[in-house]
PDB file of C-alpha atoms in Angstrom:
ATOM      1  CA  UNK A  25      19.824  12.324  -9.746  1.00 93.00           C
ATOM      2  CA  UNK A  26      17.210  11.394  -7.866  1.00 96.00           C
ATOM      3  CA  UNK A  27      15.141  13.962  -5.940  1.00 98.00           C
ATOM      4  CA  UNK A  28      13.476  12.649  -2.842  1.00 98.00           C
ATOM      5  CA  UNK A  29       9.995  14.178  -1.486  1.00 97.00           C
ATOM      6  CA  UNK A  30       9.897  13.144   1.945  1.00 97.00           C
ATOM      7  CA  UNK A  31       6.756  14.200   4.334  1.00 96.00           C
ATOM      8  CA  UNK A  32       7.084  14.392   8.048  1.00 96.00           C
ATOM      9  CA  UNK A  33       4.158  14.689  10.418  1.00 95.00           C
ATOM     10  CA  UNK A  34       4.672  15.755  14.255  1.00 96.00           C
ATOM     11  CA  UNK A  35       1.599  15.576  16.828  1.00 96.00           C
ATOM     12  CA  UNK A  36      -0.448  18.826  17.978  1.00 95.00           C
ATOM     13  CA  UNK A  37       2.216  19.421  21.265  1.00 97.00           C
ATOM     14  CA  UNK A  38       5.433  19.002  19.023  1.00 97.00           C
ATOM     15  CA  UNK A  39       4.152  22.115  15.924  1.00 96.00           C
ATOM     16  CA  UNK A  40       6.788  24.617  17.713  1.00 97.00           C
ATOM     17  CA  UNK A  41       9.777  22.330  17.203  1.00 97.00           C
ATOM     18  CA  UNK A  42       7.965  21.748  13.354  1.00 96.00           C
ATOM     19  CA  UNK A  43       8.396  25.514  13.037  1.00 95.00           C
ATOM     20  CA  UNK A  44      11.844  25.606  14.576  1.00 97.00           C
ATOM     21  CA  UNK A  45      13.397  22.906  12.023  1.00 97.00           C
ATOM     22  CA  UNK A  46      11.678  25.528   9.015  1.00 95.00           C
ATOM     23  CA  UNK A  47      14.948  27.744  10.738  1.00 94.00           C
ATOM     24  CA  UNK A  48      17.834  25.650  11.804  1.00 97.00           C
ATOM     25  CA  UNK A  49      17.406  22.368   9.294  1.00 98.00           C
ATOM     26  CA  UNK A  50      19.128  25.217   7.119  1.00 97.00           C
ATOM     27  CA  UNK A  51      22.076  24.967   7.949  1.00 97.00           C
ATOM     28  CA  UNK A  52      23.074  21.321   8.182  1.00 97.00           C
ATOM     29  CA  UNK A  53      21.238  21.195   4.439  1.00 97.00           C
ATOM     30  CA  UNK A  54      23.815  24.330   3.007  1.00 96.00           C
ATOM     31  CA  UNK A  55      26.235  21.404   4.250  1.00 96.00           C
ATOM     32  CA  UNK A  56      24.867  17.797   3.054  1.00 97.00           C
ATOM     33  CA  UNK A  57      27.344  16.146   0.825  1.00 95.00           C
ATOM     34  CA  UNK A  58      25.503  15.332  -2.137  1.00 96.00           C
ATOM     35  CA  UNK A  59      22.792  16.799  -2.168  1.00 98.00           C
ATOM     36  CA  UNK A  60      22.371  19.495  -5.230  1.00 97.00           C
ATOM     37  CA  UNK A  61      19.173  21.783  -4.486  1.00 97.00           C
ATOM     38  CA  UNK A  62      16.794  21.430  -1.603  1.00 97.00           C
ATOM     39  CA  UNK A  63      13.526  23.262  -0.001  1.00 97.00           C
ATOM     40  CA  UNK A  64      12.802  23.030   3.221  1.00 96.00           C
ATOM     41  CA  UNK A  65       8.324  23.465   2.654  1.00 95.00           C
ATOM     42  CA  UNK A  66       5.005  23.725   4.703  1.00 92.00           C
ATOM     43  CA  UNK A  67       1.817  21.766   3.567  1.00 89.00           C
ATOM     44  CA  UNK A  68      -1.245  22.938   3.049  1.00 79.00           C
ATOM     45  CA  UNK A  69      -4.635  21.558   4.300  1.00 72.00           C
ATOM     46  CA  UNK A  70      -6.717  19.603   0.368  1.00 63.00           C
ATOM     47  CA  UNK A  71      -3.919  18.085  -0.902  1.00 59.00           C
ATOM     48  CA  UNK A  72      -2.890  20.849  -3.049  1.00 61.00           C
ATOM     49  CA  UNK A  73      -1.910  25.146  -2.758  1.00 60.00           C
ATOM     50  CA  UNK A  74      -4.544  25.881  -0.055  1.00 65.00           C
ATOM     51  CA  UNK A  75      -3.928  29.043   2.037  1.00 70.00           C
ATOM     52  CA  UNK A  76      -5.336  27.352   4.998  1.00 77.00           C
ATOM     53  CA  UNK A  77      -1.863  25.664   6.359  1.00 83.00           C
ATOM     54  CA  UNK A  78      -1.409  22.558   8.121  1.00 89.00           C
ATOM     55  CA  UNK A  79       0.517  23.068  11.275  1.00 92.00           C
ATOM     56  CA  UNK A  80       0.798  19.463  11.378  1.00 93.00           C
ATOM     57  CA  UNK A  81       2.614  18.474   8.171  1.00 93.00           C
ATOM     58  CA  UNK A  82       5.562  20.095   6.710  1.00 95.00           C
ATOM     59  CA  UNK A  83       8.147  18.694   3.873  1.00 95.00           C
ATOM     60  CA  UNK A  84      11.985  18.634   2.363  1.00 97.00           C
ATOM     61  CA  UNK A  85      12.436  18.073  -1.349  1.00 97.00           C
ATOM     62  CA  UNK A  86      16.090  17.886  -2.064  1.00 98.00           C
ATOM     63  CA  UNK A  87      17.864  16.543  -5.352  1.00 98.00           C
ATOM     64  CA  UNK A  88      20.802  14.039  -4.715  1.00 98.00           C
ATOM     65  CA  UNK A  89      23.786  12.620  -7.215  1.00 95.00           C
ATOM     66  CA  UNK A  90      22.678   9.576  -6.600  1.00 95.00           C
ATOM     67  CA  UNK A  91      21.602   6.777  -4.912  1.00 95.00           C
ATOM     68  CA  UNK A  92      24.267   6.450  -1.893  1.00 96.00           C
ATOM     69  CA  UNK A  93      24.317  10.554  -0.573  1.00 97.00           C
ATOM     70  CA  UNK A  94      20.577  10.028   0.248  1.00 97.00           C
ATOM     71  CA  UNK A  95      21.196   6.744   2.097  1.00 96.00           C
ATOM     72  CA  UNK A  96      23.773   8.809   3.996  1.00 96.00           C
ATOM     73  CA  UNK A  97      21.316  11.668   4.200  1.00 97.00           C
ATOM     74  CA  UNK A  98      19.259   8.958   5.817  1.00 95.00           C
ATOM     75  CA  UNK A  99      21.368   6.843   8.453  1.00 95.00           C
ATOM     76  CA  UNK A 100      23.373   9.784   9.264  1.00 94.00           C
ATOM     77  CA  UNK A 101      22.094  13.721   9.459  1.00 97.00           C
ATOM     78  CA  UNK A 102      21.362  15.986  11.909  1.00 97.00           C
ATOM     79  CA  UNK A 103      17.345  16.654   9.751  1.00 98.00           C
ATOM     80  CA  UNK A 104      16.554  13.130   9.684  1.00 97.00           C
ATOM     81  CA  UNK A 105      17.545  12.119  13.264  1.00 97.00           C
ATOM     82  CA  UNK A 106      15.738  15.368  14.475  1.00 98.00           C
ATOM     83  CA  UNK A 107      12.878  13.511  12.059  1.00 97.00           C
ATOM     84  CA  UNK A 108      13.304  10.397  14.000  1.00 96.00           C
ATOM     85  CA  UNK A 109      12.600  11.577  17.510  1.00 97.00           C
ATOM     86  CA  UNK A 110      10.101  13.697  17.247  1.00 97.00           C
ATOM     87  CA  UNK A 111       8.093  12.976  14.100  1.00 96.00           C
ATOM     88  CA  UNK A 112       4.906  10.919  14.304  1.00 96.00           C
ATOM     89  CA  UNK A 113       4.754   9.925  10.579  1.00 95.00           C
ATOM     90  CA  UNK A 114       7.098   9.858   7.210  1.00 95.00           C
ATOM     91  CA  UNK A 115       6.544   9.488   3.833  1.00 96.00           C
ATOM     92  CA  UNK A 116       8.913   9.427   1.589  1.00 96.00           C
ATOM     93  CA  UNK A 117       8.686   8.953  -1.885  1.00 96.00           C
ATOM     94  CA  UNK A 118      12.528   8.961  -4.170  1.00 96.00           C
ATOM     95  CA  UNK A 119      11.573  10.015  -7.584  1.00 96.00           C
ATOM     96  CA  UNK A 120      14.272   9.891 -11.735  1.00 95.00           C
ATOM     97  CA  UNK A 121      12.936  13.223 -12.893  1.00 96.00           C
ATOM     98  CA  UNK A 122      12.696  12.567 -16.921  1.00 95.00           C
ATOM     99  CA  UNK A 123      10.920  15.522 -18.173  1.00 94.00           C
ATOM    100  CA  UNK A 124      11.787  19.433 -16.636  1.00 95.00           C
ATOM    101  CA  UNK A 125      11.067  23.365 -17.606  1.00 94.00           C
ATOM    102  CA  UNK A 126      11.633  26.587 -15.538  1.00 94.00           C
ATOM    103  CA  UNK A 127      13.120  27.523 -13.304  1.00 95.00           C
ATOM    104  CA  UNK A 128      13.264  27.653  -9.521  1.00 95.00           C
ATOM    105  CA  UNK A 129      15.053  30.599  -7.951  1.00 93.00           C
ATOM    106  CA  UNK A 130      16.385  31.045 -10.740  1.00 93.00           C
ATOM    107  CA  UNK A 131      17.776  27.482 -11.228  1.00 95.00           C
ATOM    108  CA  UNK A 132      16.669  23.774 -12.726  1.00 96.00           C
ATOM    109  CA  UNK A 133      17.028  22.169  -9.723  1.00 96.00           C
ATOM    110  CA  UNK A 134      16.837  18.925 -11.871  1.00 96.00           C
ATOM    111  CA  UNK A 135      18.864  20.000 -15.076  1.00 93.00           C
ATOM    112  CA  UNK A 136      16.342  19.747 -18.481  1.00 90.00           C
ATOM    113  CA  UNK A 137      16.337  16.066 -18.464  1.00 88.00           C
ATOM    114  CA  UNK A 138      13.520  14.615 -22.013  1.00 85.00           C
ATOM    115  CA  UNK A 139      13.694  10.599 -21.423  1.00 86.00           C
ATOM    116  CA  UNK A 140      10.835   8.939 -21.826  1.00 83.00           C
ATOM    117  CA  UNK A 141       8.426   7.943 -18.437  1.00 80.00           C
ATOM    118  CA  UNK A 142       8.041   3.671 -17.644  1.00 77.00           C
ATOM    119  CA  UNK A 143       4.567   2.539 -17.791  1.00 83.00           C
ATOM    120  CA  UNK A 144       3.705   2.689 -14.056  1.00 87.00           C
ATOM    121  CA  UNK A 145       3.084   5.234 -11.276  1.00 91.00           C
ATOM    122  CA  UNK A 146       4.936   8.690 -12.512  1.00 94.00           C
ATOM    123  CA  UNK A 147       5.257  12.289 -10.988  1.00 96.00           C
ATOM    124  CA  UNK A 148       4.191  16.015 -11.839  1.00 95.00           C
ATOM    125  CA  UNK A 149       5.431  18.290  -9.871  1.00 95.00           C
ATOM    126  CA  UNK A 150       4.063  22.363 -10.433  1.00 92.00           C
ATOM    127  CA  UNK A 151       5.895  25.533  -8.817  1.00 93.00           C
ATOM    128  CA  UNK A 152       4.996  28.850  -9.111  1.00 91.00           C
ATOM    129  CA  UNK A 153       5.799  32.399  -6.980  1.00 91.00           C
ATOM    130  CA  UNK A 154       2.609  34.496  -7.873  1.00 89.00           C
ATOM    131  CA  UNK A 155       3.109  37.598  -8.622  1.00 89.00           C
ATOM    132  CA  UNK A 156       1.237  39.845  -6.418  1.00 88.00           C
ATOM    133  CA  UNK A 157      -1.056  41.716  -8.587  1.00 88.00           C
ATOM    134  CA  UNK A 158      -2.638  38.199  -9.649  1.00 85.00           C
ATOM    135  CA  UNK A 159      -3.051  36.729  -6.554  1.00 84.00           C
ATOM    136  CA  UNK A 160      -6.787  36.415  -6.246  1.00 85.00           C
ATOM    137  CA  UNK A 161      -7.184  35.438 -10.245  1.00 81.00           C
ATOM    138  CA  UNK A 162      -5.042  32.872  -9.349  1.00 80.00           C
ATOM    139  CA  UNK A 163      -7.015  31.399  -5.132  1.00 75.00           C
ATOM    140  CA  UNK A 164     -10.432  31.923  -6.894  1.00 76.00           C
ATOM    141  CA  UNK A 165      -9.901  28.731  -8.972  1.00 76.00           C
ATOM    142  CA  UNK A 166      -7.492  26.817  -6.794  1.00 74.00           C
ATOM    143  CA  UNK A 167     -10.292  25.257  -5.202  1.00 75.00           C
ATOM    144  CA  UNK A 168     -12.629  23.653  -9.184  1.00 76.00           C
ATOM    145  CA  UNK A 169      -8.664  23.109  -9.754  1.00 81.00           C
ATOM    146  CA  UNK A 170      -8.340  20.373  -7.023  1.00 79.00           C
ATOM    147  CA  UNK A 171     -11.693  19.386  -7.024  1.00 82.00           C
ATOM    148  CA  UNK A 172     -10.858  18.307 -10.531  1.00 83.00           C
ATOM    149  CA  UNK A 173      -7.762  16.562  -9.362  1.00 87.00           C
ATOM    150  CA  UNK A 174      -8.804  15.039  -7.449  1.00 85.00           C
ATOM    151  CA  UNK A 175     -11.799  13.440  -9.288  1.00 87.00           C
ATOM    152  CA  UNK A 176     -10.011  12.241 -12.197  1.00 90.00           C
ATOM    153  CA  UNK A 177      -9.077   9.017 -13.505  1.00 92.00           C
ATOM    154  CA  UNK A 178      -6.235   7.325 -12.682  1.00 92.00           C
ATOM    155  CA  UNK A 179      -5.048  10.363  -9.641  1.00 93.00           C
ATOM    156  CA  UNK A 180      -3.629   8.161  -6.368  1.00 93.00           C
ATOM    157  CA  UNK A 181      -2.704  11.284  -3.972  1.00 91.00           C
ATOM    158  CA  UNK A 182      -1.622  14.265  -4.281  1.00 90.00           C
ATOM    159  CA  UNK A 183       0.492  17.075  -1.718  1.00 90.00           C
ATOM    160  CA  UNK A 184       0.708  20.818  -1.043  1.00 88.00           C
ATOM    161  CA  UNK A 185       3.501  22.273  -0.894  1.00 90.00           C
ATOM    162  CA  UNK A 186       5.416  26.135  -0.393  1.00 88.00           C
ATOM    163  CA  UNK A 187       8.101  28.224   0.491  1.00 87.00           C
ATOM    164  CA  UNK A 188       5.828  31.367   1.641  1.00 79.00           C
ATOM    165  CA  UNK A 189       1.969  31.406   2.564  1.00 71.00           C
ATOM    166  CA  UNK A 190      -0.451  32.315  -0.719  1.00 77.00           C
ATOM    167  CA  UNK A 191       2.331  33.350  -3.622  1.00 81.00           C
ATOM    168  CA  UNK A 192       5.336  30.869  -3.522  1.00 87.00           C
ATOM    169  CA  UNK A 193       3.582  27.175  -4.021  1.00 87.00           C
ATOM    170  CA  UNK A 194       4.142  23.596  -4.954  1.00 89.00           C
ATOM    171  CA  UNK A 195       1.922  20.734  -5.993  1.00 90.00           C
ATOM    172  CA  UNK A 196       3.081  17.394  -6.300  1.00 94.00           C
ATOM    173  CA  UNK A 197       0.563  14.706  -7.607  1.00 93.00           C
ATOM    174  CA  UNK A 198       0.995  11.243  -7.974  1.00 95.00           C
ATOM    175  CA  UNK A 199      -0.844   9.381 -11.151  1.00 94.00           C
ATOM    176  CA  UNK A 200      -1.122   5.131 -12.540  1.00 93.00           C
ATOM    177  CA  UNK A 201       0.365   6.311 -15.848  1.00 92.00           C
ATOM    178  CA  UNK A 202       1.616   9.515 -17.589  1.00 91.00           C
ATOM    179  CA  UNK A 203      -1.912   8.595 -20.053  1.00 92.00           C
ATOM    180  CA  UNK A 204      -4.009   9.002 -17.151  1.00 92.00           C
ATOM    181  CA  UNK A 205      -2.111  12.430 -16.882  1.00 90.00           C
ATOM    182  CA  UNK A 206      -1.909  13.749 -19.375  1.00 88.00           C
ATOM    183  CA  UNK A 207      -6.063  12.934 -19.894  1.00 88.00           C
ATOM    184  CA  UNK A 208      -5.886  15.386 -17.068  1.00 86.00           C
ATOM    185  CA  UNK A 209      -3.742  17.576 -17.610  1.00 82.00           C
ATOM    186  CA  UNK A 210      -5.324  18.307 -21.691  1.00 81.00           C
ATOM    187  CA  UNK A 211      -8.130  16.755 -22.023  1.00 80.00           C
ATOM    188  CA  UNK A 212     -10.251  18.843 -18.857  1.00 73.00           C
ATOM    189  CA  UNK A 213     -11.240  21.732 -20.766  1.00 76.00           C
ATOM    190  CA  UNK A 214     -11.672  23.308 -17.115  1.00 79.00           C
ATOM    191  CA  UNK A 215      -8.331  22.776 -16.060  1.00 76.00           C
ATOM    192  CA  UNK A 216      -7.015  23.410 -20.417  1.00 75.00           C
ATOM    193  CA  UNK A 217      -9.112  26.711 -19.468  1.00 80.00           C
ATOM    194  CA  UNK A 218      -7.386  27.837 -15.563  1.00 79.00           C
ATOM    195  CA  UNK A 219      -3.966  26.710 -18.201  1.00 81.00           C
ATOM    196  CA  UNK A 220      -4.700  28.857 -20.943  1.00 83.00           C
ATOM    197  CA  UNK A 221      -5.918  32.016 -18.082  1.00 83.00           C
ATOM    198  CA  UNK A 222      -1.966  31.156 -16.598  1.00 85.00           C
ATOM    199  CA  UNK A 223      -0.887  32.005 -19.175  1.00 82.00           C
ATOM    200  CA  UNK A 224      -2.553  35.186 -21.020  1.00 83.00           C
ATOM    201  CA  UNK A 225      -3.389  37.003 -17.551  1.00 84.00           C
ATOM    202  CA  UNK A 226       0.296  36.044 -16.433  1.00 86.00           C
ATOM    203  CA  UNK A 227      -0.260  34.718 -13.482  1.00 84.00           C
ATOM    204  CA  UNK A 228       2.997  33.815 -12.154  1.00 89.00           C
ATOM    205  CA  UNK A 229       6.802  35.993 -11.769  1.00 89.00           C
ATOM    206  CA  UNK A 230       8.530  32.164 -12.243  1.00 93.00           C
ATOM    207  CA  UNK A 231       7.256  28.497 -12.789  1.00 94.00           C
ATOM    208  CA  UNK A 232       8.498  25.257 -13.172  1.00 94.00           C
ATOM    209  CA  UNK A 233       7.220  21.925 -14.168  1.00 94.00           C
ATOM    210  CA  UNK A 234       8.538  18.221 -13.906  1.00 96.00           C
ATOM    211  CA  UNK A 235       7.767  14.766 -14.476  1.00 96.00           C
ATOM    212  CA  UNK A 236       9.126  11.491 -12.629  1.00 96.00           C
ATOM    213  CA  UNK A 237       9.171   8.579 -12.669  1.00 94.00           C
ATOM    214  CA  UNK A 238       8.790   7.133  -9.074  1.00 94.00           C
ATOM    215  CA  UNK A 239      11.367   4.342  -7.969  1.00 93.00           C
ATOM    216  CA  UNK A 240      10.674   3.500  -4.243  1.00 92.00           C
ATOM    217  CA  UNK A 241       8.234   4.521  -1.575  1.00 92.00           C
ATOM    218  CA  UNK A 242       8.173   4.673   1.565  1.00 93.00           C
ATOM    219  CA  UNK A 243       6.619   5.148   5.488  1.00 94.00           C
ATOM    220  CA  UNK A 244       3.195   6.445   6.134  1.00 93.00           C
ATOM    221  CA  UNK A 245       1.319   9.682   5.186  1.00 88.00           C
ATOM    222  CA  UNK A 246      -2.210  10.021   7.774  1.00 85.00           C
ATOM    223  CA  UNK A 247      -1.462   6.308   8.103  1.00 89.00           C
ATOM    224  CA  UNK A 248      -1.475   4.681   5.319  1.00 88.00           C
ATOM    225  CA  UNK A 249       1.619   5.450   1.818  1.00 90.00           C
ATOM    226  CA  UNK A 250      -0.990   6.037  -1.281  1.00 83.00           C
ATOM    227  CA  UNK A 251       1.029   4.183  -3.358  1.00 86.00           C
ATOM    228  CA  UNK A 252       1.657   0.709  -1.251  1.00 84.00           C
ATOM    229  CA  UNK A 253      -2.475   1.315  -0.920  1.00 75.00           C
ATOM    230  CA  UNK A 254      -2.485   1.446  -4.796  1.00 76.00           C
ATOM    231  CA  UNK A 255      -0.187  -1.568  -6.080  1.00 74.00           C
ATOM    232  CA  UNK A 256      -1.911  -4.057  -3.643  1.00 74.00           C
ATOM    233  CA  UNK A 257      -5.446  -2.621  -5.011  1.00 66.00           C
ATOM    234  CA  UNK A 258      -4.518  -3.775  -8.548  1.00 66.00           C
ATOM    235  CA  UNK A 259      -3.359  -7.547  -7.204  1.00 52.00           C
ATOM    236  CA  UNK A 260      -6.837  -7.171  -5.894  1.00 47.00           C
ATOM    237  CA  UNK A 261      -7.470  -6.568  -9.076  1.00 39.00           C
ATOM    238  CA  UNK A 262      -5.922  -8.253 -11.294  1.00 47.00           C
ATOM    239  CA  UNK A 263      -6.848 -11.738  -8.543  1.00 48.00           C
ATOM    240  CA  UNK A 264     -10.649 -10.616  -9.606  1.00 43.00           C
ATOM    241  CA  UNK A 265     -10.014 -11.051 -13.032  1.00 43.00           C
ATOM    242  CA  UNK A 266      -8.094 -14.388 -12.681  1.00 47.00           C
ATOM    243  CA  UNK A 267     -11.343 -15.857 -10.981  1.00 50.00           C
ATOM    244  CA  UNK A 268     -12.974 -14.623 -13.755  1.00 40.00           C
ATOM    245  CA  UNK A 269     -11.713 -15.858 -16.336  1.00 41.00           C
ATOM    246  CA  UNK A 270     -10.921 -19.963 -14.513  1.00 43.00           C
ATOM    247  CA  UNK A 271     -15.166 -19.640 -13.144  1.00 33.00           C
TER     248      UNK A 271
END
């Protein structure tokens, strides 16, 4: 099993086609061989949950039986051809699920893996359906958590996506390592307090938390590939270290 998250950006003039895709891409995805789970997603503006949608940015999260199934989709599907014709940018992250807890629309899309995450960059998906009675509680903490995450050591990037405005939201975040992610998730006092509130106040009617090993990242979003930038910066840092040692 592999998981793909593809983020597509459209030019402003083609936003109507982006909205149209949310309707007409459902049938080809439903018929797509080798795809066991998929979600067409809107996107927020600030890299996490967001009340302000980015009308130019959209996404597809899909689960594939194997790499060949994904490659067939990329090469031959109606959806991928639409992206190539109408999209201005496309960024895809391929991942292997390593740990997953919870459900998405009553399903466990990644199964129940419990595997050790390899050293190096990893990703986290947090997804929830927020109870209508708890929307105010949830949104009053979003900006604070987003700022904490964006300034946390080891943070590389994140994408805020959702199936529906306001109450069905998800964040896909990428970290330098499992250790950095854990330090943010469990070592930040403010973040831990918010997580505690989600439990004690019962914010969610359904939630899912999954961790992934990143297999590959290709394309660009906003003119860059965040993982390539991270790798290049690490190479430069190691070269500087070697130069210092040699000196």
